[in-house]
Each structure stands twice: as C-alpha cells, then as structure tokens.
C-alpha cells in the first residue's frame, strides 16, 4: 500500500524504538500523578475557532466527517486536551495533570513535507502557584533520561516578554521582526530595525538576538528589563542550577507569542536536532473559558526513536506448540507470561524447522512443552522447562 507524501511510515526497527520511548515516557508521567487521556483524532471546526488564534488557521488539515460535519484532524494535542477537559472536568478537581501519546496533523511549511507527527507529552491545566514551569521541564528531563537521552539541552525563553518589547512599534513591524527571528534571519531582522532610528527601544531590540547563555545571562541583562519580567526565568534558572537540568537562555526565542503567555522552551539533542518543546499557554486556557496557569510540552517520538539507544530485544524463548492442541499450547504460554518471560509461539509442524526459525530471529531458547524440554540453541544445552522458568523469570 502506498503512503501519501508527507505521511510517516516508520520501519519496524524504528517503530520498536518509538514504542519503547513512548512506554518509558508514559511510565514517568503516570508515576508523577499524570492521568492518561485519549483526545479525539478529529475535532469540529467550530470548536477549534473558539480557541485558536487566526495565525494557526492555515495549518489545519480540514475534512468532512461521514455525518457531514466540518472537522479537522487533530492539529494540536494540547488544544484537543483542553477542549475535552473544559467539557468534562469539574473546577474543584483542578489543577489537572494529564499525559498522552497521540498523533498530530498540520499543513507543513515548505520546504518541509511531513504533515503527521507522533507525540507524547504532559499538561498541567488550571495550576496556581509558581512551580508549574519548573515541573514541566523536570518531567520532560526525567522522561528523556529514562529513554537514555542524557545529553539533551533545554533552550528557554519568554515569548510574552519579547512581545512586550515589541509594543509601540509602527504597524506591522513587530510581526515582521517576529517572523525574521522565527526564521533566524538576522540580516532581515536588523534591516527592519534600521527603519526605526535610534531610540532606546531600538537598541534593546538590536541586542535581543545576542542575549543567549547560561543562567548567569539574566544577571548580565537585568538592567535592560523591568525586574518583574525576569521573575519566571529567574525561578527556572535557580531550579536548573539546583537540579542539574541542562538549560541555556535565549531571550529571542519566539515560538508563538499569541499562544505562549510565559516561559517556553525547546529541547535539542547534542547534534542540534529538535526533540520537542513546550511552555506556558494561559491564553489558550482563557479562550476556553478556564482560569489559572496551563503548562505543557510534547516530545517527538520519531526523533527520539531515531536517537534514543533503545531496542526491543527478541523474546526470551520460542515455544513450539505444533504437536499440541491450541488450548494446551496456549495454556503453557500463560505460565511463561505469568512469570514475566517474553516468548513467541511457533505452530510449525516440524521441530527442526521451528528451531531454524528460532535461530534466524535471534531467539536463544527453544521450548517443546509437549516433551518438557528447553534448548539453549547457541550452545545446545538442554534443560527442563521448570529449570528454564526458574533461571529466566524476572518475577
């Protein structure tokens, strides 16, 4: 079957690694009190218009449901989750911590072609207090470390602070500057600012692309901003120093200032490839009719599956059930499953052929439950099934 251009079609090994990463992430999220949800794969357009800013409309992949309703494929799992919570959860239950592993679809910006993404992530919806931003970074860091990604880096900024710095500019100039920063086109960025003259604001805007560095950066630029504007970033910097999470600040980080209303972050692998990102999006919450903070992040499972040193090992044993009635063979496999031993069933009629397939698949033990025999194929060692279970059970 042919796959449409831009759709993802992970090969078997990548799929294994992606699933291993998903399981590790969800285990971390659930252990920290986050509840799994399954947002709908299709959203009604009229619901999306209530919460999405106009700049995102062009990224929606529209369709018509079999019932004739105008809809869109899940554009943003966060949006779907917030809409679902707005309708289902009582206010007294907030803040609500949710996690997910889901697909998202959006029209690509050329020259990119992919319109499908596999994501896992977590959201804190309706939070109060001052720790939610740090909690999201901590949780993403823990999930990545469980996947074996110990050298990742968080790049942290505040799109809302950048938006405030652009206030008062001539009409349209702020959007042009934001677009240039998003493209990392500093030549265009400086060219736009040349038309502004030399007021103090112009000098601050010229310097912002260079305001990057470790948490000590905030002390070096503190005199350029209202002290209150740096409070959230100060808190994140202090958290990073105390916890060992690797972050750098980039005060030119744009993301979407209409969506993000506080600190935001991107996550990168050592080779510079993008692994995910997130931040605070109180504005979306307000548009959905909810109060409080909203902080979340998503991780790109395709990127993680390509880089995380995780593989799904072959089953511990192949169980030859060829000479047995299915009920007897499967009843035996339940013993292995109950003891936590991974296995694959072989229904082949010939024992030798079954062993050859076992060797080809890299499975080390071949078991004949009808004869009570287990064979370690690399060495030819024979042992009883009971001894095999005793020596190989992790339970």
PDB file of C-alpha atoms in Angstrom, residues 130-139 232 235-237 239-240 295:
ATOM      1  CA  UNK A 130       4.953  29.306  40.976  1.00  0.00           C
ATOM      2  CA  UNK A 131       6.298  25.810  40.308  1.00  0.00           C
ATOM      3  CA  UNK A 132       4.435  24.549  37.233  1.00  0.00           C
ATOM      4  CA  UNK A 133       7.008  25.821  34.695  1.00  0.00           C
ATOM      5  CA  UNK A 134       9.815  24.020  36.529  1.00  0.00           C
ATOM      6  CA  UNK A 135       7.685  20.900  36.928  1.00  0.00           C
ATOM      7  CA  UNK A 136       7.160  20.661  33.159  1.00  0.00           C
ATOM      8  CA  UNK A 137      10.899  20.988  32.461  1.00  0.00           C
ATOM      9  CA  UNK A 138      11.712  18.487  35.207  1.00  0.00           C
ATOM     10  CA  UNK A 139       9.182  15.974  33.878  1.00  0.00           C
ATOM     11  CA  UNK A 232       9.760  33.412  35.962  1.00  0.00           C
ATOM     12  CA  UNK A 235      12.980  30.753  39.027  1.00  0.00           C
ATOM     13  CA  UNK A 236      13.760  28.369  36.162  1.00  0.00           C
ATOM     14  CA  UNK A 237      17.449  29.287  36.285  1.00  0.00           C
ATOM     15  CA  UNK A 239      15.814  25.303  39.519  1.00  0.00           C
ATOM     16  CA  UNK A 240      18.261  24.277  36.791  1.00  0.00           C
ATOM     17  CA  UNK A 295       1.869  24.459  31.163  1.00  0.00           C
TER      18      UNK A 295
END
